[in-house]
Amino acid sequence: MIQTATIKMKICILFLSLLTCQIVAGQESDDEILYKVIDKYIQHQSISYNINYKIKAFDKEEPWHLNTLVMMQKVEEDSVFGGKFLYEYEIEVRDSTISLGKFYDAKNLYVINHNERKITRFNSSQGEIYPISGSFDGEIIKTYFFHPKQLISTLKNEKNEINYIDSADFVKVKIDFPDDEDINGYEKQLFLNKKNKTIEKITFQARYKDQIQRNQWLLSNIVFDTIEENTLESMVKSYFEQYEIKDFEPRTEEDFKLMDYGETAPIIEGKLFPDYSKNVKINPEKVTVLDFWYTACMPCIKAIPHLNRIKKKYGDQIQIVGVNDIDTDPKNKQKIEAFLNGSPINYKILLVDSIPKEYNILVYPTLYIIGVDNTVKYNSTGYSDDLFEKLDKVLEELINN
């Protein structure tokens, strides 16, 4: 009896061992799941998904939210985005709701304004894609469906560190990117559904000094290959029949023109940080450098050390004023104070409700040098590595004369 029981136990152990081996052999590795997801995205020709997109930008305390349905259809010959897409959404702007649509037909990009019943047509072949590339909502199509092979390149880049975190239903792929001169802590995470072989969540974050940006894509109701050839066109057909359609008119060089040498500079009025109690006027009693800037402007931040050097060299012979029309809400006081801890500004900061239109501030930073005769002596837009030298040359001549 004992011998028979022992034989039965050995058979049971052997069976469990074989079963365990079969289960282990049937499991997919994290790499296999990832590349099956990529292959699935390569093979399918269309996708639709509901998305909750959230972004907390460097300069913002609160995140933006966007909920919408995204429909995408690959077009092999389209080199701009990789195919057609359509999505519509509502967004709160200054206590009002704006209803917009973005439609791309692999030729033109259309911005549909439902409030005004207008459609603006952008010629993508001329590079007119800023409503997507320059807008926070344009990120909602960046879910690797149009360009899944880009993910392979990212994974194979030896500069990136790849780690896998496994759970019952998901594989999390964590990608750490190398730091650059200004930004650090680049990190992206992809949450892969093991069963469906889909990307259901993406997170991203990066840091600049004491500021952090976070993005999050939450996808649901992911469906492949249900979009027919003219599905997207049929969905916007009524808009094209009922709304006014106009071609986008890009700005010209004339639109960006600054005040020229010798023109009279309007007086600027605002509140000197950190005192929000009274308005002051900036009068050119001495040579004045005006720097139009804001805290989340990376070129503006790069310009600050150059202006600090100028202030250190010329001292009270000149005045430098950082004119800020973006971070003007008193609620931003702590944010500006925190910003100054990381990027000290050794000159005046003037918070203004509006800038006289003559300065034509369309680009940040914009710099002017104003003489004691209240006329323009210098102007420039953007940042350059030789900014100190450019300003120094003009200031030396003005002060020596």
GROMACS .gro file of C-alpha atoms in nm:
model
  401
    1MET     CA    1   0.000   0.000   0.000
    2ILE     CA    2   0.280   0.240   0.094
    3GLN     CA    3   0.467   0.159  -0.229
    4THR     CA    4   0.153   0.220  -0.438
    5ALA     CA    5   0.092   0.558  -0.267
    6THR     CA    6   0.454   0.658  -0.329
    7ILE     CA    7   0.424   0.574  -0.701
    8LYS     CA    8   0.102   0.776  -0.726
    9MET     CA    9   0.268   1.076  -0.556
   10LYS     CA   10   0.566   1.059  -0.795
   11ILE     CA   11   0.329   1.049  -1.093
   12CYS     CA   12   0.140   1.352  -0.953
   13ILE     CA   13   0.462   1.549  -0.900
   14LEU     CA   14   0.578   1.460  -1.253
   15PHE     CA   15   0.243   1.575  -1.398
   16LEU     CA   16   0.256   1.908  -1.210
   17SER     CA   17   0.614   1.959  -1.323
   18LEU     CA   18   0.523   1.899  -1.688
   19LEU     CA   19   0.221   2.130  -1.655
   20THR     CA   20   0.436   2.402  -1.504
   21CYS     CA   21   0.687   2.368  -1.788
   22GLN     CA   22   0.407   2.399  -2.043
   23ILE     CA   23   0.272   2.714  -1.874
   24VAL     CA   24   0.618   2.872  -1.854
   25ALA     CA   25   0.689   2.775  -2.216
   26GLY     CA   26   0.360   2.937  -2.320
   27GLN     CA   27   0.433   3.270  -2.150
   28GLU     CA   28   0.540   3.562  -2.365
   29SER     CA   29   0.842   3.764  -2.268
   30ASP     CA   30   0.814   4.140  -2.225
   31ASP     CA   31   1.013   4.189  -2.545
   32GLU     CA   32   0.780   3.958  -2.737
   33ILE     CA   33   0.471   4.145  -2.617
   34LEU     CA   34   0.625   4.479  -2.710
   35TYR     CA   35   0.718   4.373  -3.061
   36LYS     CA   36   0.379   4.208  -3.114
   37VAL     CA   37   0.220   4.544  -3.029
   38ILE     CA   38   0.447   4.720  -3.277
   39ASP     CA   39   0.375   4.458  -3.546
   40LYS     CA   40   0.001   4.494  -3.486
   41TYR     CA   41   0.024   4.870  -3.531
   42ILE     CA   42   0.224   4.820  -3.851
   43GLN     CA   43  -0.025   4.574  -3.999
   44HIS     CA   44  -0.351   4.763  -3.936
   45GLN     CA   45  -0.461   5.048  -4.163
   46SER     CA   46  -0.691   5.246  -3.935
   47ILE     CA   47  -0.759   5.302  -3.568
   48SER     CA   48  -1.010   5.483  -3.352
   49TYR     CA   49  -0.990   5.543  -2.980
   50ASN     CA   50  -1.130   5.757  -2.705
   51ILE     CA   51  -0.860   5.956  -2.533
   52ASN     CA   52  -0.822   6.151  -2.215
   53TYR     CA   53  -0.517   6.368  -2.269
   54LYS     CA   54  -0.364   6.573  -1.991
   55ILE     CA   55  -0.065   6.805  -1.993
   56LYS     CA   56   0.088   7.003  -1.710
   57ALA     CA   57   0.326   7.240  -1.890
   58PHE     CA   58   0.642   7.385  -1.735
   59ASP     CA   59   0.485   7.723  -1.666
   60LYS     CA   60   0.143   7.604  -1.550
   61GLU     CA   61   0.017   7.519  -1.204
   62GLU     CA   62  -0.285   7.326  -1.329
   63PRO     CA   63  -0.300   7.077  -1.619
   64TRP     CA   64  -0.508   7.105  -1.936
   65HIS     CA   65  -0.752   6.824  -2.006
   66LEU     CA   66  -0.891   6.705  -2.335
   67ASN     CA   67  -1.142   6.425  -2.398
   68THR     CA   68  -1.228   6.324  -2.751
   69LEU     CA   69  -1.263   6.051  -3.010
   70VAL     CA   70  -0.966   6.023  -3.247
   71MET     CA   71  -0.996   5.854  -3.587
   72MET     CA   72  -0.683   5.786  -3.793
   73GLN     CA   73  -0.633   5.621  -4.132
   74LYS     CA   74  -0.292   5.547  -4.280
   75VAL     CA   75  -0.198   5.692  -4.618
   76GLU     CA   76   0.133   5.544  -4.728
   77GLU     CA   77   0.237   5.834  -4.951
   78ASP     CA   78   0.165   6.102  -4.689
   79SER     CA   79   0.500   6.223  -4.552
   80VAL     CA   80   0.357   6.494  -4.326
   81PHE     CA   81   0.164   6.297  -4.063
   82GLY     CA   82   0.139   5.949  -4.211
   83GLY     CA   83  -0.230   5.954  -4.291
   84LYS     CA   84  -0.572   6.113  -4.242
   85PHE     CA   85  -0.720   6.198  -3.905
   86LEU     CA   86  -1.019   6.366  -3.746
   87TYR     CA   87  -1.101   6.472  -3.394
   88GLU     CA   88  -1.329   6.731  -3.235
   89TYR     CA   89  -1.331   6.877  -2.887
   90GLU     CA   90  -1.451   7.156  -2.660
   91ILE     CA   91  -1.220   7.368  -2.447
   92GLU     CA   92  -1.280   7.637  -2.186
   93VAL     CA   93  -1.102   7.965  -2.266
   94ARG     CA   94  -1.160   8.272  -2.048
   95ASP     CA   95  -1.501   8.166  -1.920
   96SER     CA   96  -1.628   8.060  -2.262
   97THR     CA   97  -1.649   7.727  -2.442
   98ILE     CA   98  -1.486   7.692  -2.783
   99SER     CA   99  -1.585   7.397  -3.003
  100LEU     CA  100  -1.318   7.297  -3.255
  101GLY     CA  101  -1.237   7.022  -3.501
  102LYS     CA  102  -0.908   6.924  -3.666
  103PHE     CA  103  -0.934   6.733  -3.995
  104TYR     CA  104  -0.646   6.627  -4.221
  105ASP     CA  105  -0.718   6.466  -4.558
  106ALA     CA  106  -0.352   6.393  -4.651
  107LYS     CA  107  -0.346   6.714  -4.856
  108ASN     CA  108  -0.471   6.998  -4.638
  109LEU     CA  109  -0.523   7.052  -4.270
  110TYR     CA  110  -0.857   7.205  -4.173
  111VAL     CA  111  -0.936   7.380  -3.845
  112ILE     CA  112  -1.313   7.378  -3.796
  113ASN     CA  113  -1.449   7.649  -3.566
  114HIS     CA  114  -1.805   7.550  -3.477
  115ASN     CA  115  -1.867   7.867  -3.275
  116GLU     CA  116  -1.798   8.091  -3.574
  117ARG     CA  117  -1.905   7.835  -3.836
  118LYS     CA  118  -1.577   7.886  -4.015
  119ILE     CA  119  -1.313   7.651  -4.158
  120THR     CA  120  -0.951   7.757  -4.208
  121ARG     CA  121  -0.758   7.556  -4.466
  122PHE     CA  122  -0.382   7.507  -4.416
  123ASN     CA  123  -0.156   7.386  -4.698
  124SER     CA  124   0.052   7.110  -4.543
  125SER     CA  125   0.287   7.092  -4.844
  126GLN     CA  126   0.390   7.449  -4.756
  127GLY     CA  127   0.463   7.351  -4.398
  128GLU     CA  128   0.142   7.501  -4.262
  129ILE     CA  129   0.085   7.247  -3.985
  130TYR     CA  130   0.125   7.460  -3.672
  131PRO     CA  131  -0.237   7.396  -3.554
  132ILE     CA  132  -0.110   7.043  -3.485
  133SER     CA  133   0.265   7.079  -3.432
  134GLY     CA  134   0.230   7.397  -3.226
  135SER     CA  135  -0.083   7.311  -3.031
  136PHE     CA  136  -0.123   7.103  -2.716
  137ASP     CA  137  -0.411   6.905  -2.871
  138GLY     CA  138  -0.186   6.793  -3.158
  139GLU     CA  139  -0.023   6.549  -2.916
  140ILE     CA  140  -0.332   6.327  -2.910
  141ILE     CA  141  -0.241   6.165  -3.243
  142LYS     CA  142   0.111   6.080  -3.120
  143THR     CA  143   0.021   5.732  -3.000
  144TYR     CA  144   0.256   5.538  -3.234
  145PHE     CA  145  -0.010   5.423  -3.481
  146PHE     CA  146   0.110   5.635  -3.775
  147HIS     CA  147   0.479   5.573  -3.702
  148PRO     CA  148   0.523   5.252  -3.500
  149LYS     CA  149   0.873   5.202  -3.640
  150GLN     CA  150   0.982   5.518  -3.458
  151LEU     CA  151   0.929   5.324  -3.138
  152ILE     CA  152   1.170   5.057  -3.261
  153SER     CA  153   1.433   5.327  -3.326
  154THR     CA  154   1.380   5.464  -2.975
  155LEU     CA  155   1.421   5.120  -2.821
  156LYS     CA  156   1.736   5.043  -3.021
  157ASN     CA  157   1.901   5.378  -2.942
  158GLU     CA  158   2.192   5.288  -2.714
  159LYS     CA  159   2.170   5.628  -2.543
  160ASN     CA  160   1.826   5.539  -2.403
  161GLU     CA  161   1.780   5.315  -2.100
  162ILE     CA  162   1.495   5.063  -2.132
  163ASN     CA  163   1.334   4.882  -1.839
  164TYR     CA  164   1.031   4.653  -1.815
  165ILE     CA  165   0.787   4.630  -1.525
  166ASP     CA  166   0.545   4.337  -1.542
  167SER     CA  167   0.199   4.302  -1.392
  168ALA     CA  168  -0.093   4.065  -1.441
  169ASP     CA  169  -0.251   4.255  -1.732
  170PHE     CA  170   0.013   4.500  -1.849
  171VAL     CA  171   0.377   4.536  -1.938
  172LYS     CA  172   0.513   4.880  -1.858
  173VAL     CA  173   0.802   4.989  -2.079
  174LYS     CA  174   1.003   5.265  -1.913
  175ILE     CA  175   1.232   5.469  -2.139
  176ASP     CA  176   1.486   5.707  -1.984
  177PHE     CA  177   1.637   5.955  -2.230
  178PRO     CA  178   1.973   6.130  -2.184
  179ASP     CA  179   1.974   6.482  -2.042
  180ASP     CA  180   2.054   6.774  -2.265
  181GLU     CA  181   2.194   7.118  -2.191
  182ASP     CA  182   1.871   7.257  -2.047
  183ILE     CA  183   1.629   6.972  -1.980
  184ASN     CA  184   1.679   6.669  -1.758
  185GLY     CA  185   1.473   6.382  -1.625
  186TYR     CA  186   1.333   6.288  -1.969
  187GLU     CA  187   1.117   5.983  -1.910
  188LYS     CA  188   0.843   5.806  -2.107
  189GLN     CA  189   0.638   5.505  -2.004
  190LEU     CA  190   0.420   5.285  -2.227
  191PHE     CA  191   0.156   5.059  -2.075
  192LEU     CA  192   0.097   4.757  -2.302
  193ASN     CA  193  -0.218   4.549  -2.271
  194LYS     CA  194  -0.093   4.188  -2.277
  195LYS     CA  195  -0.417   4.040  -2.407
  196ASN     CA  196  -0.515   4.299  -2.669
  197LYS     CA  197  -0.160   4.394  -2.773
  198THR     CA  198  -0.240   4.764  -2.760
  199ILE     CA  199  -0.088   5.074  -2.601
  200GLU     CA  200  -0.348   5.190  -2.350
  201LYS     CA  201  -0.152   5.450  -2.157
  202ILE     CA  202   0.151   5.673  -2.218
  203THR     CA  203   0.315   5.907  -1.970
  204PHE     CA  204   0.595   6.157  -2.020
  205GLN     CA  205   0.781   6.395  -1.796
  206ALA     CA  206   1.080   6.628  -1.812
  207ARG     CA  207   1.235   6.885  -1.582
  208TYR     CA  208   1.383   7.229  -1.628
  209LYS     CA  209   1.543   7.345  -1.304
  210ASP     CA  210   1.256   7.355  -1.053
  211GLN     CA  211   0.984   7.326  -1.317
  212ILE     CA  212   0.835   7.002  -1.444
  213GLN     CA  213   0.619   6.906  -1.741
  214ARG     CA  214   0.395   6.600  -1.734
  215ASN     CA  215   0.190   6.452  -2.019
  216GLN     CA  216  -0.052   6.162  -1.997
  217TRP     CA  217  -0.243   5.978  -2.270
  218LEU     CA  218  -0.524   5.744  -2.153
  219LEU     CA  219  -0.673   5.541  -2.440
  220SER     CA  220  -0.988   5.331  -2.438
  221ASN     CA  221  -1.227   5.167  -2.687
  222ILE     CA  222  -0.939   5.100  -2.926
  223VAL     CA  223  -1.072   4.958  -3.254
  224PHE     CA  224  -0.877   4.872  -3.570
  225ASP     CA  225  -0.973   4.873  -3.940
  226THR     CA  226  -1.333   4.999  -3.920
  227ILE     CA  227  -1.269   5.323  -4.110
  228GLU     CA  228  -1.356   5.305  -4.480
  229GLU     CA  229  -1.188   5.502  -4.760
  230ASN     CA  230  -1.414   5.809  -4.734
  231THR     CA  231  -1.541   5.773  -4.378
  232LEU     CA  232  -1.369   6.081  -4.244
  233GLU     CA  233  -1.469   6.295  -4.543
  234SER     CA  234  -1.833   6.196  -4.499
  235MET     CA  235  -1.823   6.292  -4.130
  236VAL     CA  236  -1.717   6.651  -4.207
  237LYS     CA  237  -1.916   6.691  -4.528
  238SER     CA  238  -2.197   6.893  -4.367
  239TYR     CA  239  -1.946   7.138  -4.219
  240PHE     CA  240  -1.791   7.201  -4.560
  241GLU     CA  241  -2.136   7.259  -4.707
  242GLN     CA  242  -2.256   7.497  -4.436
  243TYR     CA  243  -1.947   7.679  -4.306
  244GLU     CA  244  -1.736   7.956  -4.462
  245ILE     CA  245  -1.400   7.822  -4.585
  246LYS     CA  246  -1.092   8.043  -4.601
  247ASP     CA  247  -0.727   7.974  -4.676
  248PHE     CA  248  -0.480   8.048  -4.400
  249GLU     CA  249  -0.285   8.369  -4.458
  250PRO     CA  250   0.060   8.339  -4.301
  251ARG     CA  251   0.228   8.641  -4.150
  252THR     CA  252   0.481   8.822  -4.365
  253GLU     CA  253   0.812   8.981  -4.271
  254GLU     CA  254   0.628   9.312  -4.256
  255ASP     CA  255   0.400   9.174  -3.986
  256PHE     CA  256   0.702   9.104  -3.762
  257LYS     CA  257   0.871   9.438  -3.825
  258LEU     CA  258   0.994   9.612  -3.509
  259MET     CA  259   1.031   9.984  -3.449
  260ASP     CA  260   1.327  10.116  -3.644
  261TYR     CA  261   1.628  10.316  -3.530
  262GLY     CA  262   1.526  10.670  -3.443
  263GLU     CA  263   1.156  10.600  -3.386
  264THR     CA  264   1.004  10.733  -3.065
  265ALA     CA  265   0.947  10.462  -2.804
  266PRO     CA  266   0.608  10.472  -2.627
  267ILE     CA  267   0.611  10.486  -2.247
  268ILE     CA  268   0.544  10.151  -2.079
  269GLU     CA  269   0.342  10.134  -1.758
  270GLY     CA  270   0.299   9.849  -1.514
  271LYS     CA  271   0.377   9.712  -1.168
  272LEU     CA  272   0.735   9.653  -1.054
  273PHE     CA  273   0.771   9.300  -0.917
  274PRO     CA  274   0.718   9.211  -0.633
  275ASP     CA  275   0.506   9.518  -0.549
  276TYR     CA  276   0.161   9.482  -0.703
  277SER     CA  277   0.017   9.785  -0.523
  278LYS     CA  278   0.084  10.068  -0.766
  279ASN     CA  279   0.160  10.141  -1.129
  280VAL     CA  280   0.489  10.291  -1.241
  281LYS     CA  281   0.605  10.430  -1.574
  282ILE     CA  282   0.942  10.340  -1.723
  283ASN     CA  283   1.099  10.665  -1.836
  284PRO     CA  284   1.427  10.666  -2.031
  285GLU     CA  285   1.611  10.902  -1.795
  286LYS     CA  286   1.913  10.690  -1.879
  287VAL     CA  287   1.988  10.441  -2.156
  288THR     CA  288   1.728  10.166  -2.120
  289VAL     CA  289   1.731   9.802  -2.228
  290LEU     CA  290   1.381   9.657  -2.261
  291ASP     CA  291   1.357   9.277  -2.252
  292PHE     CA  292   1.011   9.139  -2.334
  293TRP     CA  293   0.998   8.793  -2.173
  294TYR     CA  294   0.799   8.539  -1.967
  295THR     CA  295   0.892   8.256  -1.733
  296ALA     CA  296   0.817   7.956  -1.959
  297CYS     CA  297   1.001   8.097  -2.262
  298MET     CA  298   1.321   7.894  -2.303
  299PRO     CA  299   1.497   8.150  -2.529
  300CYS     CA  300   1.402   8.420  -2.276
  301ILE     CA  301   1.562   8.216  -1.998
  302LYS     CA  302   1.880   8.173  -2.200
  303ALA     CA  303   1.898   8.550  -2.251
  304ILE     CA  304   1.884   8.632  -1.878
  305PRO     CA  305   2.254   8.558  -1.797
  306HIS     CA  306   2.361   8.784  -2.085
  307LEU     CA  307   2.147   9.068  -1.949
  308ASN     CA  308   2.284   9.009  -1.600
  309ARG     CA  309   2.636   9.046  -1.742
  310ILE     CA  310   2.534   9.371  -1.912
  311LYS     CA  311   2.391   9.501  -1.584
  312LYS     CA  312   2.706   9.403  -1.397
  313LYS     CA  313   2.929   9.580  -1.650
  314TYR     CA  314   2.734   9.907  -1.678
  315GLY     CA  315   2.573   9.928  -1.336
  316ASP     CA  316   2.375  10.249  -1.279
  317GLN     CA  317   2.482  10.393  -1.615
  318ILE     CA  318   2.187  10.210  -1.769
  319GLN     CA  319   1.861  10.052  -1.665
  320ILE     CA  320   1.738   9.711  -1.776
  321VAL     CA  321   1.368   9.629  -1.752
  322GLY     CA  322   1.226   9.282  -1.806
  323VAL     CA  323   0.875   9.350  -1.937
  324ASN     CA  324   0.638   9.059  -1.874
  325ASP     CA  325   0.278   9.060  -2.001
  326ILE     CA  326   0.216   8.687  -1.944
  327ASP     CA  327   0.280   8.613  -1.574
  328THR     CA  328   0.085   8.915  -1.450
  329ASP     CA  329  -0.173   8.756  -1.220
  330PRO     CA  330  -0.088   8.820  -0.851
  331LYS     CA  331  -0.142   8.444  -0.805
  332ASN     CA  332   0.180   8.397  -1.006
  333LYS     CA  333   0.390   8.581  -0.750
  334GLN     CA  334   0.514   8.264  -0.581
  335LYS     CA  335   0.581   8.105  -0.919
  336ILE     CA  336   0.795   8.402  -1.023
  337GLU     CA  337   0.978   8.393  -0.690
  338ALA     CA  338   1.050   8.023  -0.739
  339PHE     CA  339   1.162   8.092  -1.096
  340LEU     CA  340   1.404   8.360  -0.975
  341ASN     CA  341   1.561   8.111  -0.734
  342GLY     CA  342   1.667   7.904  -1.033
  343SER     CA  343   1.724   8.187  -1.283
  344PRO     CA  344   1.822   8.503  -1.092
  345ILE     CA  345   1.736   8.833  -1.262
  346ASN     CA  346   1.950   9.125  -1.145
  347TYR     CA  347   1.740   9.399  -1.302
  348LYS     CA  348   1.384   9.534  -1.281
  349ILE     CA  349   1.084   9.317  -1.364
  350LEU     CA  350   0.779   9.506  -1.486
  351LEU     CA  351   0.443   9.326  -1.505
  352VAL     CA  352   0.215   9.489  -1.761
  353ASP     CA  353  -0.145   9.430  -1.862
  354SER     CA  354  -0.068   9.530  -2.220
  355ILE     CA  355   0.227   9.638  -2.432
  356PRO     CA  356   0.194   9.942  -2.662
  357LYS     CA  357   0.124   9.804  -3.009
  358GLU     CA  358   0.414  10.001  -3.159
  359TYR     CA  359   0.660   9.755  -3.003
  360ASN     CA  360   0.493   9.477  -3.207
  361ILE     CA  361   0.580   9.196  -2.965
  362LEU     CA  362   0.503   8.874  -3.153
  363VAL     CA  363   0.822   8.687  -3.061
  364TYR     CA  364   0.981   8.631  -2.719
  365PRO     CA  365   1.228   8.750  -2.623
  366THR     CA  366   1.224   9.083  -2.806
  367LEU     CA  367   1.484   9.339  -2.702
  368TYR     CA  368   1.505   9.711  -2.754
  369ILE     CA  369   1.766   9.964  -2.649
  370ILE     CA  370   1.616  10.310  -2.594
  371GLY     CA  371   1.836  10.620  -2.576
  372VAL     CA  372   1.797  10.913  -2.336
  373ASP     CA  373   1.624  11.097  -2.622
  374ASN     CA  374   1.352  10.828  -2.599
  375THR     CA  375   1.424  10.686  -2.945
  376VAL     CA  376   1.510  10.335  -3.055
  377LYS     CA  377   1.882  10.258  -3.087
  378TYR     CA  378   1.863   9.879  -3.127
  379ASN     CA  379   1.612   9.598  -3.170
  380SER     CA  380   1.627   9.219  -3.198
  381THR     CA  381   1.411   8.910  -3.159
  382GLY     CA  382   1.498   8.568  -3.025
  383TYR     CA  383   1.813   8.446  -2.851
  384SER     CA  384   2.168   8.417  -2.982
  385ASP     CA  385   2.487   8.301  -2.814
  386ASP     CA  386   2.651   8.637  -2.887
  387LEU     CA  387   2.369   8.844  -2.734
  388PHE     CA  388   2.600   9.002  -2.476
  389GLU     CA  389   2.843   9.114  -2.745
  390LYS     CA  390   2.566   9.265  -2.958
  391LEU     CA  391   2.418   9.463  -2.670
  392ASP     CA  392   2.760   9.561  -2.536
  393LYS     CA  393   2.868   9.711  -2.869
  394VAL     CA  394   2.561   9.937  -2.890
  395LEU     CA  395   2.571  10.038  -2.523
  396GLU     CA  396   2.941  10.126  -2.529
  397GLU     CA  397   2.885  10.357  -2.824
  398LEU     CA  398   2.581  10.523  -2.667
  399ILE     CA  399   2.743  10.580  -2.329
  400ASN     CA  400   3.079  10.695  -2.469
  401ASN     CA  401   2.902  10.946  -2.689
   0.00000   0.00000   0.00000
